[in-house]
C-alpha angles and dihedrals in degrees: 000000000000114000108255092216093059096044094042091052092061112089122217115266117262108257119142122202110235122216087200091057092050088060092046116116095207113131118212127196120191119203110207128043102211126101096298096049095042091048092052090053092047095049094046088052090050090051089058105264114147116256088228089064097055129069133168123210121199122188096209126072092240142332128242143143123030127144139252125329133178130227130200124218093264091057091048089049087055090052088053093048091052092047093239099134101091117165090268095053095040088062090055095055112083124192113238096192095156132062120192124189113204139173129206108215126222090265094049096260117145119232127190109223102175143342128203122191130199094028111169099237138121127188129219142162114263094233093050091057091045091053091046091057094041092052089055098055122086116259112268097024093110127057119197126206093036111131115187112220100176144341139208128206132196132177087269101049150314130266125204120206120204133204091248090062096255124127135201130197126212145154094239133025115200115200109213095148099124138251094316090052116183089201093054096044091049090063099054090146091068111091110261096001097092097044113119121248115264116239106222095214097250142069136204131234107211138190142170123204129188113239088228089063093058122092118236089247090057093047089049090051091051093049091046093054097033104036096178094046107145097047103029131085108216124204112190122188121195122215125227145066126055097320129136123276114248112175107312094338136080110221116221106150136345140208134213118209130180146135126261130203118268093047097291128145116209128198138173132185118198116207133176114253126179093223140006115288099204122083117270112282094027134083098197134053141157114279113249115254092242092053091050091050091051092045094053097039095070101017095116093046092050101037106020131251095293105051092021092052090050091051090053094058096042113121115222105348111202136211127242118189113212117234138160139170131229112261112271114263121244091254092051104038128159092275120070114168107297095349124091130184121211136174118358091350088068104029118012105188141191108255102238102104096041094242106120100092091026093059090050090054091044088052090053094048094047091047093056091044091052092050092047093050093046092050093049091049091062137223093290088077093058138270111339097226094049094048095045094050094045091051092047094050093049092050098046106040097078094056092044094055097038096050098042093052095041093049091048090055094045090051090054090050094048095048096045094249099119114083086168087075092077092044091052092046095244102159102146133052086223085074095057112025127052107057096055090067090054097053120093 
């Protein structure tokens, strides 16, 4: 259960409801019903926009599952401002206030590389956060099974066209439809929007195990090897192969291991792969049976009895290819007329600084703040939509670019793909890790 002292010390995010915005006749449609889209709807409601003026469209028939994700203090402060942290959901948000960087040597010995305390992170299960946002929205605000195929915008509005032949008109279309965004790909003439995603050169095997499914011997082994398990995010590099020297170790692959709320244990293993493993158009897929057998056969030898034993009892590990995109150029930013990209639609990112979901939530918070401020300023300062989107874009672009590029570099370091590390004298994770988690 999350420590009350830590959660209680975080103040709610600053987001004022605007009477002027509640009278606004702007209609907003949000394409994508995952965390980014749901958060945009929730924050715009909190800023005072009428529920009748907001609707979310999700192409799937429902969302479930997922794995572990991390939240920074700003995201948690948004949860508090929206009133999402009921007793049930508070218990599913665990503080990860410690980060440890470790290496397993060629003989199996465990080395501590670095330790950072008081890191502003919390962990949670993807589905818990999805349900938390869904529970907050008014009934009927989200429509499932609505796949956008194209859109058209004019000076007077924007129209979305769906695969079922239906259309919807609005003043603003928010693209929250993920890294393979239909909205983004449909505007390939805009600088940066049509550029393909960049495969990072590695993929992750992932798994989640219920604590109740672990034997006491396995739990004891985990606690013996990972003494702060429960509020520590562990990064474990494994020596060997043709990796890149970093300090006294040769990086070949690395694991991430931490606890989630609700009694769940979460693990990832990043491994270099020459090409994506998931089908085209997707970033995740089931792991092949042969790969799972090989993974489990030597898991204890490679990762020790704690993490290795957990891997062996994991049911249906899955694969996640790692992609990102270059930050959008100034002449092709995330706002184009009446169309706005948020979350992974705007800035898909490698996962190594814990900013993917966080940036989506930061996008949503800043969007509502920009609309609230523009509405309060009044019509004499120009059209509300134009001013709000210009303010939002200016505020969000620095974090987008900084985090995407930093996470790309950290991923190369962690997977042994960055020979420039030795050239630059990077010999300790203390030189590359802690501050990124503190930046909003």
